PDB file of C-alpha atoms in Angstrom:
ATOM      1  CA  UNK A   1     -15.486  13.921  70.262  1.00 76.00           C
ATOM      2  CA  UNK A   2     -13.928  14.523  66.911  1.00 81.00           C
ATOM      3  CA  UNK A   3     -14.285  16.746  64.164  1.00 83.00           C
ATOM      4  CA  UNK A   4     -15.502  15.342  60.423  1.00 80.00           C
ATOM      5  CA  UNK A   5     -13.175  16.755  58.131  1.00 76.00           C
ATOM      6  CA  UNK A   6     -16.006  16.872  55.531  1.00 77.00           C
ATOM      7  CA  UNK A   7     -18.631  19.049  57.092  1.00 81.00           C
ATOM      8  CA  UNK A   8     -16.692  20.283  60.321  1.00 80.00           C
ATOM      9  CA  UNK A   9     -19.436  19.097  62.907  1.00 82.00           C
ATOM     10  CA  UNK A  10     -18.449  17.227  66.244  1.00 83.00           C
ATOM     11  CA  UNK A  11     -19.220  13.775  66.499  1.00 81.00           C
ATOM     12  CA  UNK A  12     -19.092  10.919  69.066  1.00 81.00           C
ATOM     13  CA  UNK A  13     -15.272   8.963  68.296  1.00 77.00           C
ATOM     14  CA  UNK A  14     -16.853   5.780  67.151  1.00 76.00           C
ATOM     15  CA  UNK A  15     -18.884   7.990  64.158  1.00 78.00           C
ATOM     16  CA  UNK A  16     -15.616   9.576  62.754  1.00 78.00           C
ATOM     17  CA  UNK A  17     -13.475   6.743  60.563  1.00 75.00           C
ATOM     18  CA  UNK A  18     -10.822   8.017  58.838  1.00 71.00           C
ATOM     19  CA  UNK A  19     -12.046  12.014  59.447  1.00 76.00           C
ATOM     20  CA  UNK A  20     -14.666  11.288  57.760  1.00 79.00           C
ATOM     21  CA  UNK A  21     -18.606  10.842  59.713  1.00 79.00           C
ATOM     22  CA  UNK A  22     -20.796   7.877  58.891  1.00 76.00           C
ATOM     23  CA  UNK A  23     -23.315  10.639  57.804  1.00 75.00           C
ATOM     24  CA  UNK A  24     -20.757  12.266  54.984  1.00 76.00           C
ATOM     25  CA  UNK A  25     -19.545   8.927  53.879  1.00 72.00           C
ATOM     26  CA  UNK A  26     -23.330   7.541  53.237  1.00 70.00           C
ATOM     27  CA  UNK A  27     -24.644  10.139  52.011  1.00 69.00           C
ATOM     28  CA  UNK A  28     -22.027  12.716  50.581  1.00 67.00           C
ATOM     29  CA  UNK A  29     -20.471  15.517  52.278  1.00 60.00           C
ATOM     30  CA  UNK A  30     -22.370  19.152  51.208  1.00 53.00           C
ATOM     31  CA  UNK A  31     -20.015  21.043  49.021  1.00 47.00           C
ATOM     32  CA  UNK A  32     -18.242  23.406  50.814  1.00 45.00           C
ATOM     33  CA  UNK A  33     -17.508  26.775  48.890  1.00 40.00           C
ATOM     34  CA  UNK A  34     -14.769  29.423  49.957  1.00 38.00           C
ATOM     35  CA  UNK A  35     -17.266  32.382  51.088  1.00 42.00           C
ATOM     36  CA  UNK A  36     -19.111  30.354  53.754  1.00 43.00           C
ATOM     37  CA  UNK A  37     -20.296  26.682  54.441  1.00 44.00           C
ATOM     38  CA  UNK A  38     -23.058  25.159  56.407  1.00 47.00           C
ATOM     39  CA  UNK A  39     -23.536  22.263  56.894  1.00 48.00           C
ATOM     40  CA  UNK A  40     -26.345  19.893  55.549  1.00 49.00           C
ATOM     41  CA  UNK A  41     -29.572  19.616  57.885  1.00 50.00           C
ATOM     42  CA  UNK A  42     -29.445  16.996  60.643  1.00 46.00           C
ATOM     43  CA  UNK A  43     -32.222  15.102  62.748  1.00 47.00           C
ATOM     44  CA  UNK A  44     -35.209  15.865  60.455  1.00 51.00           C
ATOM     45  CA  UNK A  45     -34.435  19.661  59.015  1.00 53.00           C
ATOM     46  CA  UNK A  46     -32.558  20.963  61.869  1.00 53.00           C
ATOM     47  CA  UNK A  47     -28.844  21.953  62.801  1.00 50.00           C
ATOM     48  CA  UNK A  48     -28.283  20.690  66.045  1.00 53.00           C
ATOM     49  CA  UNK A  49     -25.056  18.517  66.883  1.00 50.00           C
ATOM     50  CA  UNK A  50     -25.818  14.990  67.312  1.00 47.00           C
ATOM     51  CA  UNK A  51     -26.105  13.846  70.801  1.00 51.00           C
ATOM     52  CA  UNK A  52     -26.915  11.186  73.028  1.00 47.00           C
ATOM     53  CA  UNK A  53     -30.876  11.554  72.437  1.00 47.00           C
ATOM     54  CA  UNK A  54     -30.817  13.384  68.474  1.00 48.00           C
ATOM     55  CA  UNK A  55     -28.348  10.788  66.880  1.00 45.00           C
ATOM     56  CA  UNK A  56     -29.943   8.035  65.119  1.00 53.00           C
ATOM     57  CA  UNK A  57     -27.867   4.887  63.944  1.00 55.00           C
ATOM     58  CA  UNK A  58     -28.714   3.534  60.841  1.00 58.00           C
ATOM     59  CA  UNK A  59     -32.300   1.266  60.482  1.00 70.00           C
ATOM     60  CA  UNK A  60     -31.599  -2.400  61.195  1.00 72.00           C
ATOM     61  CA  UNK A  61     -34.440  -3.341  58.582  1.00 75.00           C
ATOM     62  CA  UNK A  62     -31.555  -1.430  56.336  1.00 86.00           C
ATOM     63  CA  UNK A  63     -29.037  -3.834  57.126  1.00 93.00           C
ATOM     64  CA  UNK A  64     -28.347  -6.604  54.259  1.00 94.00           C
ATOM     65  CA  UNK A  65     -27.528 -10.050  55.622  1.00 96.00           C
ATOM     66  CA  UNK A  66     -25.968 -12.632  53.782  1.00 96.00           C
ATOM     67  CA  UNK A  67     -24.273 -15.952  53.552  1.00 96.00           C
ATOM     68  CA  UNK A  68     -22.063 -15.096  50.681  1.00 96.00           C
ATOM     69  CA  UNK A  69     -18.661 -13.447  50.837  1.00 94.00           C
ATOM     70  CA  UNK A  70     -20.222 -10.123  48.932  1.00 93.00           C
ATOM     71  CA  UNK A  71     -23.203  -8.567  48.148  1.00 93.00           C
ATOM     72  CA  UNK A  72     -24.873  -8.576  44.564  1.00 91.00           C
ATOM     73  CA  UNK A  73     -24.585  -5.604  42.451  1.00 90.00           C
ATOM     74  CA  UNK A  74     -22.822  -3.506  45.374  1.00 92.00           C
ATOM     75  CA  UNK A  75     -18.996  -3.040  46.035  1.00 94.00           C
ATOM     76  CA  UNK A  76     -17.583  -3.341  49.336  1.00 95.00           C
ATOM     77  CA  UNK A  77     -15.661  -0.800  50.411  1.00 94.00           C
ATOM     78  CA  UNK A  78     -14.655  -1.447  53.646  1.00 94.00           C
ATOM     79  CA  UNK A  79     -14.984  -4.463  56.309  1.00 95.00           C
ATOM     80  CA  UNK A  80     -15.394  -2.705  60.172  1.00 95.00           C
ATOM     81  CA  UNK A  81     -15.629  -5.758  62.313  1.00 95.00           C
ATOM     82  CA  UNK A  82     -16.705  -9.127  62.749  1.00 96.00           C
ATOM     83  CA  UNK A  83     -20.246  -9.009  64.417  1.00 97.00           C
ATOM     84  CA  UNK A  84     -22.127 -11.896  66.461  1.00 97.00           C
ATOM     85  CA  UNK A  85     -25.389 -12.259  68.189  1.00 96.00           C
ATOM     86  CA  UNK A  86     -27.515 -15.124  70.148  1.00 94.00           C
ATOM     87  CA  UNK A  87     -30.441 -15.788  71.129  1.00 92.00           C
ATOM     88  CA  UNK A  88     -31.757 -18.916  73.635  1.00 89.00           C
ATOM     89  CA  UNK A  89     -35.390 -20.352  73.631  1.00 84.00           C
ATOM     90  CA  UNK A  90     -36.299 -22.223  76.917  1.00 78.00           C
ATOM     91  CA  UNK A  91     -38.615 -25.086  75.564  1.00 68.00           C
ATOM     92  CA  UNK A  92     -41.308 -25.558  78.096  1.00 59.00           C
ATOM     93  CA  UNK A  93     -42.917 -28.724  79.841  1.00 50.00           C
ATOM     94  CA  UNK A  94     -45.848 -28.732  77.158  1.00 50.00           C
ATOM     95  CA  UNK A  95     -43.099 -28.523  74.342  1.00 54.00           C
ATOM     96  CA  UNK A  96     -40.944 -31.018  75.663  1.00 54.00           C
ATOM     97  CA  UNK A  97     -43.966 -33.501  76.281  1.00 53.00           C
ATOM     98  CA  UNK A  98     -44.359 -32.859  72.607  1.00 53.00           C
ATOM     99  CA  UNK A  99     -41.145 -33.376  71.613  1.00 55.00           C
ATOM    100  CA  UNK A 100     -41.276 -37.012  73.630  1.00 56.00           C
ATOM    101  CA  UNK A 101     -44.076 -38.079  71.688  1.00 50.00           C
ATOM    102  CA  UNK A 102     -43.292 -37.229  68.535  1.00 52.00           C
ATOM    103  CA  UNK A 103     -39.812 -38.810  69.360  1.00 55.00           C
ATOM    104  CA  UNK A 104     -42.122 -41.926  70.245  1.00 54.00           C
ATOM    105  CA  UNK A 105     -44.348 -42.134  67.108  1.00 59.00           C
ATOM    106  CA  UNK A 106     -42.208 -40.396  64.538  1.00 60.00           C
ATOM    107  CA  UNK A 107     -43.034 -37.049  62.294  1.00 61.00           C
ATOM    108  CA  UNK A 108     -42.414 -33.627  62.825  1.00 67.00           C
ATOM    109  CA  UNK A 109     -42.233 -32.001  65.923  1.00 65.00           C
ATOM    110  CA  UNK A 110     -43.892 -28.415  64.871  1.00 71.00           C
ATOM    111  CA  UNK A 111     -43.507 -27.101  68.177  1.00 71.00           C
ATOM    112  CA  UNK A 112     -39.618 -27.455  68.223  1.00 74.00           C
ATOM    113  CA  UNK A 113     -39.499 -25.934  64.301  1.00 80.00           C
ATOM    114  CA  UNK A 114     -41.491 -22.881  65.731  1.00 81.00           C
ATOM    115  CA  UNK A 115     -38.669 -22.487  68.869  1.00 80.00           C
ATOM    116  CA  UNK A 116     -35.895 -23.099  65.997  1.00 85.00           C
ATOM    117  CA  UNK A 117     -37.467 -20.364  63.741  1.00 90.00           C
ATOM    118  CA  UNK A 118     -38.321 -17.956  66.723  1.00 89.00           C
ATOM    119  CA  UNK A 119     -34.566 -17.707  68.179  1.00 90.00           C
ATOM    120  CA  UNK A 120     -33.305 -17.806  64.288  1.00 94.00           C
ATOM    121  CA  UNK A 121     -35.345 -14.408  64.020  1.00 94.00           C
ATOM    122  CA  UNK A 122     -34.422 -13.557  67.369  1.00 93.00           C
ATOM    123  CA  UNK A 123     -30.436 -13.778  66.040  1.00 95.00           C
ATOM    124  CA  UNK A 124     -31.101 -12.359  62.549  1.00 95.00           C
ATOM    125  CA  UNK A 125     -32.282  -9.459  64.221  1.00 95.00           C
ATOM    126  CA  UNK A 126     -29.590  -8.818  67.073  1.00 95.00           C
ATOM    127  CA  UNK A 127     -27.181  -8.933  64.271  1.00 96.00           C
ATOM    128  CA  UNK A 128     -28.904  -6.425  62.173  1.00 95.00           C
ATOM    129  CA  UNK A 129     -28.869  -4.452  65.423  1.00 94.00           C
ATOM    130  CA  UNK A 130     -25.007  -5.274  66.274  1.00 94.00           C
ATOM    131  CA  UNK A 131     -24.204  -3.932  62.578  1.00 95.00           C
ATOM    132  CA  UNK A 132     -26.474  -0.794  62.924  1.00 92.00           C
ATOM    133  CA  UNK A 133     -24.530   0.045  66.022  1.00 91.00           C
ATOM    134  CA  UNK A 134     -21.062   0.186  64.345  1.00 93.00           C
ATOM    135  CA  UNK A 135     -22.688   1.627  61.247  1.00 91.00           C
ATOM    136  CA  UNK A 136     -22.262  -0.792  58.509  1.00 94.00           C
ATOM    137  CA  UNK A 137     -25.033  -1.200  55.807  1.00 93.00           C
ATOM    138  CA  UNK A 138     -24.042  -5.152  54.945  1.00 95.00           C
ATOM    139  CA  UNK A 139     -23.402  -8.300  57.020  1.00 97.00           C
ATOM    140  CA  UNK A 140     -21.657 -10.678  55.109  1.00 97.00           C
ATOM    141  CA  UNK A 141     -20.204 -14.524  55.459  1.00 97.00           C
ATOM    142  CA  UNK A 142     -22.752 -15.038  58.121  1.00 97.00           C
ATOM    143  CA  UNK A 143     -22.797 -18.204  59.489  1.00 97.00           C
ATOM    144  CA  UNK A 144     -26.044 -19.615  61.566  1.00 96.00           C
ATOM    145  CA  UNK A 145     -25.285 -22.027  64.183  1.00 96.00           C
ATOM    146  CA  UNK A 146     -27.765 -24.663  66.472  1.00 93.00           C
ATOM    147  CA  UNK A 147     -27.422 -26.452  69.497  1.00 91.00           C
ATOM    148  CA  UNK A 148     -29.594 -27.278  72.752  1.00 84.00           C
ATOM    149  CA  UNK A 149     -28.293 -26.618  76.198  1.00 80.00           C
ATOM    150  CA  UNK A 150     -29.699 -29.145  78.652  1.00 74.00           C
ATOM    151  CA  UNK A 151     -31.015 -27.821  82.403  1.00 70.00           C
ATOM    152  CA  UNK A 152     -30.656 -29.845  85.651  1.00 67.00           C
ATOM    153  CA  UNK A 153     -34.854 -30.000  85.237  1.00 64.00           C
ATOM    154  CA  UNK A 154     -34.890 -32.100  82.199  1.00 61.00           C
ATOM    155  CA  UNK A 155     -35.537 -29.417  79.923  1.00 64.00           C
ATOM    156  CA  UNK A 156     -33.676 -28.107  76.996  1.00 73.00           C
ATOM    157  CA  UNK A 157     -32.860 -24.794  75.876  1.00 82.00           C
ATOM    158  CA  UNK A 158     -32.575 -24.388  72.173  1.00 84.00           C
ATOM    159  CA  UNK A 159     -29.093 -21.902  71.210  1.00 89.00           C
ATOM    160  CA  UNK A 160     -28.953 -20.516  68.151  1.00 94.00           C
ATOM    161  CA  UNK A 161     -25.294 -18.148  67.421  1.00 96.00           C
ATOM    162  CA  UNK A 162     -24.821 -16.084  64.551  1.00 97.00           C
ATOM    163  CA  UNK A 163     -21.773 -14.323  63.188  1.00 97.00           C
ATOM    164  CA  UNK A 164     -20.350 -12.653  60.591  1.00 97.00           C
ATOM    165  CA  UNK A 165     -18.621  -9.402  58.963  1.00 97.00           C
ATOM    166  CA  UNK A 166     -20.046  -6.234  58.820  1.00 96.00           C
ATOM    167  CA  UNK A 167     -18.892  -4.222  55.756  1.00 96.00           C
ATOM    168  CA  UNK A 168     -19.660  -1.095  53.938  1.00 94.00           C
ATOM    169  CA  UNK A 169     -21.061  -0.460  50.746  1.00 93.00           C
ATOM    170  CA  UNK A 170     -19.908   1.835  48.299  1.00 91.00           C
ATOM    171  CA  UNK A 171     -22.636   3.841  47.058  1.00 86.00           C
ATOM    172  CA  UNK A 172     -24.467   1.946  44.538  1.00 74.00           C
ATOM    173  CA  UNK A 173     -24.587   5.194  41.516  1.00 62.00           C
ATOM    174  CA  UNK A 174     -20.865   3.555  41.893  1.00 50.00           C
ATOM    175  CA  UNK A 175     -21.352   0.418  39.763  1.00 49.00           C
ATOM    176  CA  UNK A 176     -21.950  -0.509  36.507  1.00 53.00           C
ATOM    177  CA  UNK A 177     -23.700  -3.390  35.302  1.00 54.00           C
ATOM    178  CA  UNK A 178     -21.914  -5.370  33.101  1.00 53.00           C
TER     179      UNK A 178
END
């Protein structure tokens, strides 16, 4: 565990960057005077440490993913790590029927756009997850990629990998518009 040299509470090692918590550097450290300090309310109003079952990462729905190289309207501040996820969709014997016929006659095979959107989700979300973990609030550069992994039983599995780097924001009172 180390120590947050804003607000003086323990935390786990992969909370403290710098000295500083991934609390205090969201969302400001509490001003500390010289006649006594305590520190801002944790876990919904209370003081406890954070621990195993009170710590809360950051909300994946929080997370901002994007295919750019920054995020509108926000400064990055600092890139932690290159993040990836995946997700694989078995297509079963009914979709794969489909998929023959429409390979046959021609048109759009919704059954393997639904599998393709499913495991996109599926990915999209593991990221957001992988991001929340290491406590960035941004994901950019991501890059979405397809393929279909064959079985000895004929069928295919549809693969869908995602990558990219998670960053964080500087607080957004930060910039200006222009």
């Amino acid at each position: 565990m180390l120590v947050c040299n804003e607000c003086g509470q323990e935390k786990p090692d992969n909370e403290v960057q710098l000295g500083i918590c991934d609390y205090c550097f969201k969302h400001g450290a509490p001003k500390r005077n010289t006649t006594s300090f305590t520190p801002r309310p944790l876990n919904g109003g209370t003081n406890e440490r954070p621990t195993a079952t009170t710590y809360t990462p950051p909300e994946p729905t929080e997370i901002v993913l994007t295919t750019s190289i920054d995020v509108p309207n926000r400064k990055i501040e600092c890139v932690i790590s290159i993040v990836a996820a995946e997700a694989a969709i078995g297509m079963n014997v009914f979709r794969d029927i489909a998929n023959n016929w429409r390979d046959f006659v021609g048109g759009r095979s919704h059954s393997s756009q639904n599998s393709l959107r499913e495991a996109r989700l599926a990915c999209l979300e593991q990221l957001k997850r992988e991001a929340a973990a290491i406590g960035a609030d941004a994901v950019i550069a991501v890059d979405l990629d397809y393929n279909e992994l064959s079985t000895s039983a004929g069928g295919g599995i549809l693969f869908v990998a995602a990558s990219g780097t998670a960053v964080k924001l500087a607080p957004s009172d930060e910039i200006k518009p222009r």
